[in-house]
mmCIF file of C-alpha atoms in Angstrom:
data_model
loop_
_atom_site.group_PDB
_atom_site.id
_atom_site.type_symbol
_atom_site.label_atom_id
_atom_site.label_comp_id
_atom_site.label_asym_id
_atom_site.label_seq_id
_atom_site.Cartn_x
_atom_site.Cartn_y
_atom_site.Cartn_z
ATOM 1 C CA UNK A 1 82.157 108.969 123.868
ATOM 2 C CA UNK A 2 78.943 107.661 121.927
ATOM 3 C CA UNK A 3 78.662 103.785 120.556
ATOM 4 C CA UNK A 4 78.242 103.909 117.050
ATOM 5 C CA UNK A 5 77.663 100.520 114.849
ATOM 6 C CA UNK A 6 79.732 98.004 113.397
ATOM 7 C CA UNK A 7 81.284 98.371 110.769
ATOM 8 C CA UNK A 8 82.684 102.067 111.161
ATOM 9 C CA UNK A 9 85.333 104.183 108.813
ATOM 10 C CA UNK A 10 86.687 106.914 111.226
ATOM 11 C CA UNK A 11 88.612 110.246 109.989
ATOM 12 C CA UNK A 12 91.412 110.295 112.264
ATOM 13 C CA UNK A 13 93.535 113.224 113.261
ATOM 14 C CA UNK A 14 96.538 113.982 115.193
ATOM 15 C CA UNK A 15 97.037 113.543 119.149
ATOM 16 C CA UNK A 16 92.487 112.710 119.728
ATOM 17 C CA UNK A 17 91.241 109.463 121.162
ATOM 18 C CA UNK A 18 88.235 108.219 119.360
ATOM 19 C CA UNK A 19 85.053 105.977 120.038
ATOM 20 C CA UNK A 20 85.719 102.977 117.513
ATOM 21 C CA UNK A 21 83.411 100.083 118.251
ATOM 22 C CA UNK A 22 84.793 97.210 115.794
ATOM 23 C CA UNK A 23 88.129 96.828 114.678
ATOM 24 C CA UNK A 24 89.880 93.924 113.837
ATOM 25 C CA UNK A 25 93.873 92.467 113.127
ATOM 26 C CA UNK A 26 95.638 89.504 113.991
ATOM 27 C CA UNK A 27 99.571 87.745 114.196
ATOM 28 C CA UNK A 28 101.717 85.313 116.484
ATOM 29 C CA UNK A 29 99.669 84.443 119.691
ATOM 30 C CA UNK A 30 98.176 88.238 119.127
ATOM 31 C CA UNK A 31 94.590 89.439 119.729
ATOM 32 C CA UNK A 32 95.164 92.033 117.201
ATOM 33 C CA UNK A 33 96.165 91.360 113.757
ATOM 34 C CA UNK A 34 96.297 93.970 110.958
ATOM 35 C CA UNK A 35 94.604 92.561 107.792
ATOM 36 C CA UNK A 36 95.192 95.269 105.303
ATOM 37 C CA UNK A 37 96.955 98.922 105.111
ATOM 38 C CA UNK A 38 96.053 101.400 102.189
ATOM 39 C CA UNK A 39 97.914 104.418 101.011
ATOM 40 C CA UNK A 40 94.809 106.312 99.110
ATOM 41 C CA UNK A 41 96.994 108.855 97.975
ATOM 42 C CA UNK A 42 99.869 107.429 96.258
ATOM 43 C CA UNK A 43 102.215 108.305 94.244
ATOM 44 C CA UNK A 44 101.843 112.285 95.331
ATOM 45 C CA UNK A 45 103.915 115.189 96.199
ATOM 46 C CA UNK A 46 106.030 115.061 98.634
ATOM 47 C CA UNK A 47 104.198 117.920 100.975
ATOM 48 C CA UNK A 48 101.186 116.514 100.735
ATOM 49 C CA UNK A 49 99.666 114.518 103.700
ATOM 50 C CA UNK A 50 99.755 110.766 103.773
ATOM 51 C CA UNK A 51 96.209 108.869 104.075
ATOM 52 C CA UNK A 52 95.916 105.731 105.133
ATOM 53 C CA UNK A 53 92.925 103.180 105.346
ATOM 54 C CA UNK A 54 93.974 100.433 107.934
ATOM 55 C CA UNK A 55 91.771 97.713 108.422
ATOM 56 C CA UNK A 56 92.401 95.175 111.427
ATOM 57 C CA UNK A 57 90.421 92.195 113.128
ATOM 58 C CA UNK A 58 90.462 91.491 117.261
ATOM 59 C CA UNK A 59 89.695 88.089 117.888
ATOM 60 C CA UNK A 60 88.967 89.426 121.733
ATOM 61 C CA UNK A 61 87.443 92.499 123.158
ATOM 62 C CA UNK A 62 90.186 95.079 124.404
ATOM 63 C CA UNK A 63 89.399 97.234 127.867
ATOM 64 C CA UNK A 64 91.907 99.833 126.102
ATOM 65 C CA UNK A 65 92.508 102.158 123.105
ATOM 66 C CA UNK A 66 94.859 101.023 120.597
ATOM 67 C CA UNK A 67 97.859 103.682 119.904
ATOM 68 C CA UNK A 68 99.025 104.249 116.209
ATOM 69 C CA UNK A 69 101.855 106.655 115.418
ATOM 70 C CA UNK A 70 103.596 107.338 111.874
ATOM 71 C CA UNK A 71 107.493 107.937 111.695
ATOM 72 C CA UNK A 72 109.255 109.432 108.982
ATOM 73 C CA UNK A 73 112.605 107.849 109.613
ATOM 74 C CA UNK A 74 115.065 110.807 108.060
ATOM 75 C CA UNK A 75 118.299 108.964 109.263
ATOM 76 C CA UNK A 76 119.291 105.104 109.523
ATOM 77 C CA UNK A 77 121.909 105.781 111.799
ATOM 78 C CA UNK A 78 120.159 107.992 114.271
ATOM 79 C CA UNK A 79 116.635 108.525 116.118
ATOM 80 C CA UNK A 80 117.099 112.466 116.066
ATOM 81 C CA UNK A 81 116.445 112.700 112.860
ATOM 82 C CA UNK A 82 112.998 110.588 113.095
ATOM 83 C CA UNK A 83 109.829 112.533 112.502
ATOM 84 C CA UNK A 84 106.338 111.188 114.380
ATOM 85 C CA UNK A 85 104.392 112.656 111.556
ATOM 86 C CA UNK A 86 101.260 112.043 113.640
ATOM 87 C CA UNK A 87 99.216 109.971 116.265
ATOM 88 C CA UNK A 88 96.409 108.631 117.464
ATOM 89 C CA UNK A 89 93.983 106.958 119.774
ATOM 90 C CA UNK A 90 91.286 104.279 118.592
ATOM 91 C CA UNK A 91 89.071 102.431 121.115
ATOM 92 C CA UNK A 92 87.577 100.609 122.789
ATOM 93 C CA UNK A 93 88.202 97.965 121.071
ATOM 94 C CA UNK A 94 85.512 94.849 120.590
ATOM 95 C CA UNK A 95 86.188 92.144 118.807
ATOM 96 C CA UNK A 96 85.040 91.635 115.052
ATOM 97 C CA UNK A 97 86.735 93.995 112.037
ATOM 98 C CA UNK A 98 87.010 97.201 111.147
ATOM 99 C CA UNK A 99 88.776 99.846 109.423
ATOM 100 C CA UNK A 100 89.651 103.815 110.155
ATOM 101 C CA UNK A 101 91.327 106.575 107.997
ATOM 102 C CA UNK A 102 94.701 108.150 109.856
ATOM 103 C CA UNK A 103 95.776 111.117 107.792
ATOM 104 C CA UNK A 104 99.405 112.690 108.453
ATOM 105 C CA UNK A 105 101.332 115.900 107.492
ATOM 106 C CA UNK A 106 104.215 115.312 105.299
ATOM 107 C CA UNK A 107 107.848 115.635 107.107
ATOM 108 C CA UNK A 108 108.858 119.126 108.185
ATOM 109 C CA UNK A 109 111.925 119.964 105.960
ATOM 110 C CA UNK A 110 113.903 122.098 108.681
ATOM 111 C CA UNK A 111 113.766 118.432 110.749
ATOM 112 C CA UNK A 112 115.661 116.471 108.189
ATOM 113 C CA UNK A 113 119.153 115.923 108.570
ATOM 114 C CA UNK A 114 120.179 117.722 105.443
ATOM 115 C CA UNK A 115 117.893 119.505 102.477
ATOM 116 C CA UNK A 116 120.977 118.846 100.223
ATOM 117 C CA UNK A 117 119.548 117.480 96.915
ATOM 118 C CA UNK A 118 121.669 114.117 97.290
ATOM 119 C CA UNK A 119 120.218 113.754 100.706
ATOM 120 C CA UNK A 120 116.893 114.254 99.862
ATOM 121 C CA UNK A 121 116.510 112.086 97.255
ATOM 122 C CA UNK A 122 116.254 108.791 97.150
ATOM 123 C CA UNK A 123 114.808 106.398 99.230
ATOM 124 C CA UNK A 124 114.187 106.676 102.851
ATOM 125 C CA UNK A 125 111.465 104.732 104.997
ATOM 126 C CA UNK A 126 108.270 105.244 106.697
ATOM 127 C CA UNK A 127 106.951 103.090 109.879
ATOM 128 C CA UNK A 128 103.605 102.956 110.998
ATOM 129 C CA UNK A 129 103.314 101.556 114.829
ATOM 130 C CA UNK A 130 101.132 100.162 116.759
ATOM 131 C CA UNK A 131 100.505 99.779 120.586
ATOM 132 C CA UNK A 132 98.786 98.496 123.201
ATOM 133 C CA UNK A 133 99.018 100.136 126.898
ATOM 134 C CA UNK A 134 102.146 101.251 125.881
ATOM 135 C CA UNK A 135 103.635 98.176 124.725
ATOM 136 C CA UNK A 136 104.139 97.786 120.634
ATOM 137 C CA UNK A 137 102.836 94.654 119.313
ATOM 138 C CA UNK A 138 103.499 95.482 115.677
ATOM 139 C CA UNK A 139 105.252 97.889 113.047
ATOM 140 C CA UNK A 140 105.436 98.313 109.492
ATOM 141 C CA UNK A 141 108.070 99.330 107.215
ATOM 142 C CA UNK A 142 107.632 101.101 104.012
ATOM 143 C CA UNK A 143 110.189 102.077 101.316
ATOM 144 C CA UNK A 144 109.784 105.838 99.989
ATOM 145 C CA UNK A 145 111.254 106.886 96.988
ATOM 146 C CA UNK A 146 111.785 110.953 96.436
ATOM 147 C CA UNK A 147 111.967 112.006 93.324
ATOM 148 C CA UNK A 148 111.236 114.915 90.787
ATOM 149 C CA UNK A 149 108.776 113.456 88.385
ATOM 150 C CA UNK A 150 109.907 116.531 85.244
ATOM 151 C CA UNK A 151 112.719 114.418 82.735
ATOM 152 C CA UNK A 152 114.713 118.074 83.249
ATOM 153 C CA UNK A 153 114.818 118.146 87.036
ATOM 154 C CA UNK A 154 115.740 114.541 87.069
ATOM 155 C CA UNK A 155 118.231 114.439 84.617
ATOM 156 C CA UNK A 156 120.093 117.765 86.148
ATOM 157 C CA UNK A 157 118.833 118.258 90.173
ATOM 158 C CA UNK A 158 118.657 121.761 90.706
ATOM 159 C CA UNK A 159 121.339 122.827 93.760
ATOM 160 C CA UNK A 160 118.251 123.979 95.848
ATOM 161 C CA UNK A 161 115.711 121.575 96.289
ATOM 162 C CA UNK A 162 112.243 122.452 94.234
ATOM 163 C CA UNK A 163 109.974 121.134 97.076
ATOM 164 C CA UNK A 164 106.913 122.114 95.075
ATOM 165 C CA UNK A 165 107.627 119.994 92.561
ATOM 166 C CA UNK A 166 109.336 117.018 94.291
ATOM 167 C CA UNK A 167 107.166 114.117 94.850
ATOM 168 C CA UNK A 168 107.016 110.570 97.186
ATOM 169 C CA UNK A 169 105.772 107.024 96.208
ATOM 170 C CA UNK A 170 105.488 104.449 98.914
ATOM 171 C CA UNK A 171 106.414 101.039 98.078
ATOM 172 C CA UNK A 172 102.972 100.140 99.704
ATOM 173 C CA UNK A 173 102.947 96.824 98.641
ATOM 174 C CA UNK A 174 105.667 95.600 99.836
ATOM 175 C CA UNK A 175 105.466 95.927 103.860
ATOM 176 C CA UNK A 176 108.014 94.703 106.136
ATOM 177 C CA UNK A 177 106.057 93.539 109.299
ATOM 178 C CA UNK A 178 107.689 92.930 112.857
ATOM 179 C CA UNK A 179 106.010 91.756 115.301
ATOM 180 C CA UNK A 180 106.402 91.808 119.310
ATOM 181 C CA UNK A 181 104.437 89.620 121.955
ATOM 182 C CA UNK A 182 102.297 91.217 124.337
ATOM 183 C CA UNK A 183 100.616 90.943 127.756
ATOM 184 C CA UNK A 184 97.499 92.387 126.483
ATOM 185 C CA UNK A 185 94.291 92.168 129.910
ATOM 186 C CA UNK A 186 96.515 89.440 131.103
ATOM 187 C CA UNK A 187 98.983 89.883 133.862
ATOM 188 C CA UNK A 188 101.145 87.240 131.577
ATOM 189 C CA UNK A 189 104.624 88.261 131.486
ATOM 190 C CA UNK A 190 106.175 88.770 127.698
ATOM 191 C CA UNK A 191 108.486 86.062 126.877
ATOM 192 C CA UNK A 192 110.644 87.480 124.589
ATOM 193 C CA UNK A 193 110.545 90.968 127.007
ATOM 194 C CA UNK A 194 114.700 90.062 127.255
ATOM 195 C CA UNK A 195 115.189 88.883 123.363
ATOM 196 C CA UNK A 196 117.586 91.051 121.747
ATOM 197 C CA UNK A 197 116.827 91.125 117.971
ATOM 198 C CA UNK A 198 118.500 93.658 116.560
ATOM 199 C CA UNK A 199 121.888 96.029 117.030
ATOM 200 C CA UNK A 200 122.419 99.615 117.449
ATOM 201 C CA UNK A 201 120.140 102.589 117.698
ATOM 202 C CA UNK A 202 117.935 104.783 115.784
ATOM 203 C CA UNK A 203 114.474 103.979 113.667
ATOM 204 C CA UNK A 204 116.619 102.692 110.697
ATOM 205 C CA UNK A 205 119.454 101.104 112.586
ATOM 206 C CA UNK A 206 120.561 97.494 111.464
ATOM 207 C CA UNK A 207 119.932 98.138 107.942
ATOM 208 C CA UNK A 208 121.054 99.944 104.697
ATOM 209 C CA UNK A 209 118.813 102.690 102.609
ATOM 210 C CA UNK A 210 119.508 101.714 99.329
ATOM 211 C CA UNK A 211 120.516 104.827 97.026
ATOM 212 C CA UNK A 212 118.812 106.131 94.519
ATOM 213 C CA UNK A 213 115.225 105.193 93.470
ATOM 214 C CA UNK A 214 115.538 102.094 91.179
ATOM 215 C CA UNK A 215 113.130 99.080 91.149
ATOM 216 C CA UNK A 216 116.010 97.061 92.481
ATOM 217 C CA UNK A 217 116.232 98.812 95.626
ATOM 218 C CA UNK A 218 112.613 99.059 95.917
ATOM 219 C CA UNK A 219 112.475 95.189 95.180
ATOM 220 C CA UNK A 220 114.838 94.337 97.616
ATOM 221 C CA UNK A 221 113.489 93.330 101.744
ATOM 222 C CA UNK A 222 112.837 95.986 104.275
ATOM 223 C CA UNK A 223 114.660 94.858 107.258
ATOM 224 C CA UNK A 224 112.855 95.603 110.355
ATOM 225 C CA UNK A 225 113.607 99.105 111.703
ATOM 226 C CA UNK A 226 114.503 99.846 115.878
ATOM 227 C CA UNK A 227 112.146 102.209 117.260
ATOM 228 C CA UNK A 228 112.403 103.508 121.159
ATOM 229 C CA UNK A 229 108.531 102.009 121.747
ATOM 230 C CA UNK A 230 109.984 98.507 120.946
ATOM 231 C CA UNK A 231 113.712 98.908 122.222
ATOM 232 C CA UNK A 232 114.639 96.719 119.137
ATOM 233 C CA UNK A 233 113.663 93.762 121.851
ATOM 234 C CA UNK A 234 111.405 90.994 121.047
ATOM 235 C CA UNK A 235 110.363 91.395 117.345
ATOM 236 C CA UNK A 236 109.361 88.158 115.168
ATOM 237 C CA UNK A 237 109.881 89.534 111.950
ATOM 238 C CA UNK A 238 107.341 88.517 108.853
ATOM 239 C CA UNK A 239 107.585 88.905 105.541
ATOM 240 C CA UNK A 240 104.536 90.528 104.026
ATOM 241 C CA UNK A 241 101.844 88.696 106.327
ATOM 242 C CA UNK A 242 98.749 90.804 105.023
ATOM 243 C CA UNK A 243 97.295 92.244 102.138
ATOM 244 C CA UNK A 244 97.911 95.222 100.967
ATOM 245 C CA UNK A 245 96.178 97.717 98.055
#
């Protein structure tokens, strides 16, 4: 890998590790905090990939990449049905702040649980992760609304979905953020390794997907989804802690 300065924008694709020299994000006791996640492409349609900007500070070097992965949770009550819509690898990680791109396909519409019209629309929810030697520190939780954006294809759904003209908005500015303590360098045990937060299984486990895609259910509080990475142990839930565009 080759050092490039501080600060650096990286284009980041699916399942590569990349040279990222100053990156910075911050919570509880955390020596990475996120400071702000943008969705450059929002509204769109619904095929089209998502691109983020995330920006984070470390308030300490890291001798490791950090891992980032974005779910498409296409179930609340079970994991099968979640889609990793993509991956990867940023490091190492100095301390200071930065920001990279991560660009993901849209969900693969033989891997949702139904392409029935009621199930498709509506709102569902997106988490983007991130960990550290294999141990999540943080996730966020997005609301995504589905929707045709034609009055005649809303008022009267066609039977067969019309992906091509279905489209997605992300309720980007209003993130759910958990949080999970972590060892980092240290050899420090995790405190709250045995601290059972949440109940039963699956990325949107312990809470309700609102129907339809009103502005009350997108103004109502993401509760934080249960991912395999975290177990649903240990998370210290925050409302909205960062900014957001």
């Amino acid at each position: 890998m080759v050092g490039l300065p501080s600060p650096l924008n990286v284009h980041i694709k699916a399942n590569h590790d990349f040279f990222l020299p100053s990156l910075s994000f911050f919570s509880i006791q955390s020596i990475v905090n996120i400071r702000n996640i943008e969705l450059l492409n929002n509204p769109a349609k619904f095929d089209d990939d998502y691109h983020f900007r995330i920006k984070f500070e470390a308030i300490a070097p890291l001798a490791e990449d950090l891992d980032w992965r974005l779910i498409y949770v296409g179930s609340a009550s079970s994991e099968e049905f979640d889609q990793e819509l993509d991956n990867c690898s940023v490091g190492p990680i100095p301390a200071g702040v930065n920001a990279f791109d991560f660009l993901a396909p849209a969900p693969a519409h033989n891997l949702l649980p139904s392409v029935e019209p009621d199930e498709v629309l509506g709102v569902t929810v997106i988490i983007i992760t991130a960990s550290y030697r294999e141990k999540e520190f943080v996730r966020v939780g997005y609301y995504v609304n589905t929707y045709y954006e034609e009055e005649e294809l809303k008022e009267n759904p066609p039977p067969v979905v019309q992906w091509d003209k279905l489209y997605r908005n992300v309720l980007i500015e209003k993130p759910k953020v958990t949080r999970f303590q972590n060892p980092w360098d240290s050899t420090q045990t995790n405190p709250f390794d045995n601290a059972q937060t949440s109940n039963g299984s699956g990325s949107g486990a312990g809470f309700e997907i609102p129907s339809g895609g009103s502005s009350e259910a997108f103004n109502a509080p993401l509760p934080p989804p249960v991912t395999k990475a975290a177990g649903g142990q240990g998370g210290l839930e925050v409302d909205q802690p960062m900014e957001v565009s």
